[in-house]
Amino acid sequence: MRGAALAHTVVPRGDSLTVVPPGLYIHHPSSLEHDPREQLAEHPDTPERIAMVELAMSAHGWLGYELRTASAAAEDALLRVHSAGHIESLREMACGGGGKIDDDTFVGQESWQAALHAAGGACDMVRALLAGESRAAFTGLRPAGHHASRDTAMGFCLLNNVAIAAELAMAQLGVSRVLILDWDVHHGNGTADIFRRRDDVLFASIHQQGLYPGTGALSDSGSGAGVGYTINLPVHAGADGELWLSLLEYVILPAAREFAPELVLISAGFDAHRLDPLGGCRLETEDFAQMACQVRDFADGIGAPVGAVLEGGYNPEILADCVVATLAALAGEGESESIAPDPVFTARAAAYVGHHWTLEL
Ligand SMILES: [Zn+2]
């Protein structure tokens, strides 16, 4: 288990003692340059989201996290996930001054550099985690990634940052199994698509049913060799933290324990918060902290590091509070608290997921 909350720990490495920070916070100035409001004035994905998060983190002394600047993703890292055509069209659109991909996804002149660094930061994160430089890390970067599939940018997402990082971990860093937990209120359709035929990535998502992009049915558990390795847990509008935590504790984490990942990645969106303007769920800030406690303790129990990448969260002040609470928990603050399983929705979800994994409900 972790040492004292938020303290730097000294661990033996080789013959010397190394000071390990409680976490790494990876960011880049290009995240503040990508601004879809240049093309749609009321767009909710604003640079202020990142500015508010950084203001709050700095007011908390960055929670002891070590700040790092993201590098740009290498072309080969992008090509493990995306087609050459997709990469080229994004680059050309940005270099040509920008353009519209769909009704809510835009590319500006600065967007290519922002996307490259959002993906590159996620790659930096897994490299550092797997080198033992910290047990937890977060990328405070945008644009987000979980809606982007191999050939398609959509839902504010250009490149699929979490998928690019997972593929790098498996291709170059000796990792055999990755858990991707997506707790954004929207279904991570891009990530699900990219890995739906694979049995080396367990993709588990809790999301609001009927919300954009409309995918992620409970009955969709992946395809081919990947059947069972996609866990979709849609919840109704108005679902609260108790239901989300129940699904995490009684469905996702037992399956993940059996899967035994060597790396845990979180697609950390915070738009399931009750004060988010896009989502319709009712999570409180503390619910995100509790989800992070649960994931931290699970990962500690199996010796896997945890990396979180920022996805959604469109009330900048609330987003900032949620990120601080989540990163404090990932660094060791707070305790996991077991709750009673939700009798209806969790039991129904477990009936599906229990076809593939041993659940105790
Ligand atoms: Zn979202």
Coordinates of C-alpha atoms and ligand atoms in Angstrom, one line a residue, residues 146-147 156 184-187 211-212 269-272 278 311-314, ligand 1:
H146 CA -11.8 8.9 -26.4
H147 CA -14.3 9.6 -29.3
F156 CA -14.2 17.3 -29.8
D184 CA -16.4 10.2 -18.8
V185 CA -20.2 10.6 -19.0
H186 CA -20.1 9.9 -22.7
H187 CA -19.3 6.5 -24.1
L211 CA -26.2 10.7 -24.6
Y212 CA -23.8 11.4 -27.5
G269 CA -13.8 12.9 -17.9
F270 CA -15.6 14.8 -15.2
D271 CA -18.8 15.6 -17.1
A272 CA -20.9 13.1 -15.0
L278 CA -23.4 18.6 -21.0
E311 CA -11.3 13.7 -21.3
G312 CA -14.5 15.8 -20.8
G313 CA -15.7 18.1 -18.0
Y314 CA -17.3 21.4 -19.2
Ligands
ZN1 ZN -17.6 13.6 -22.1

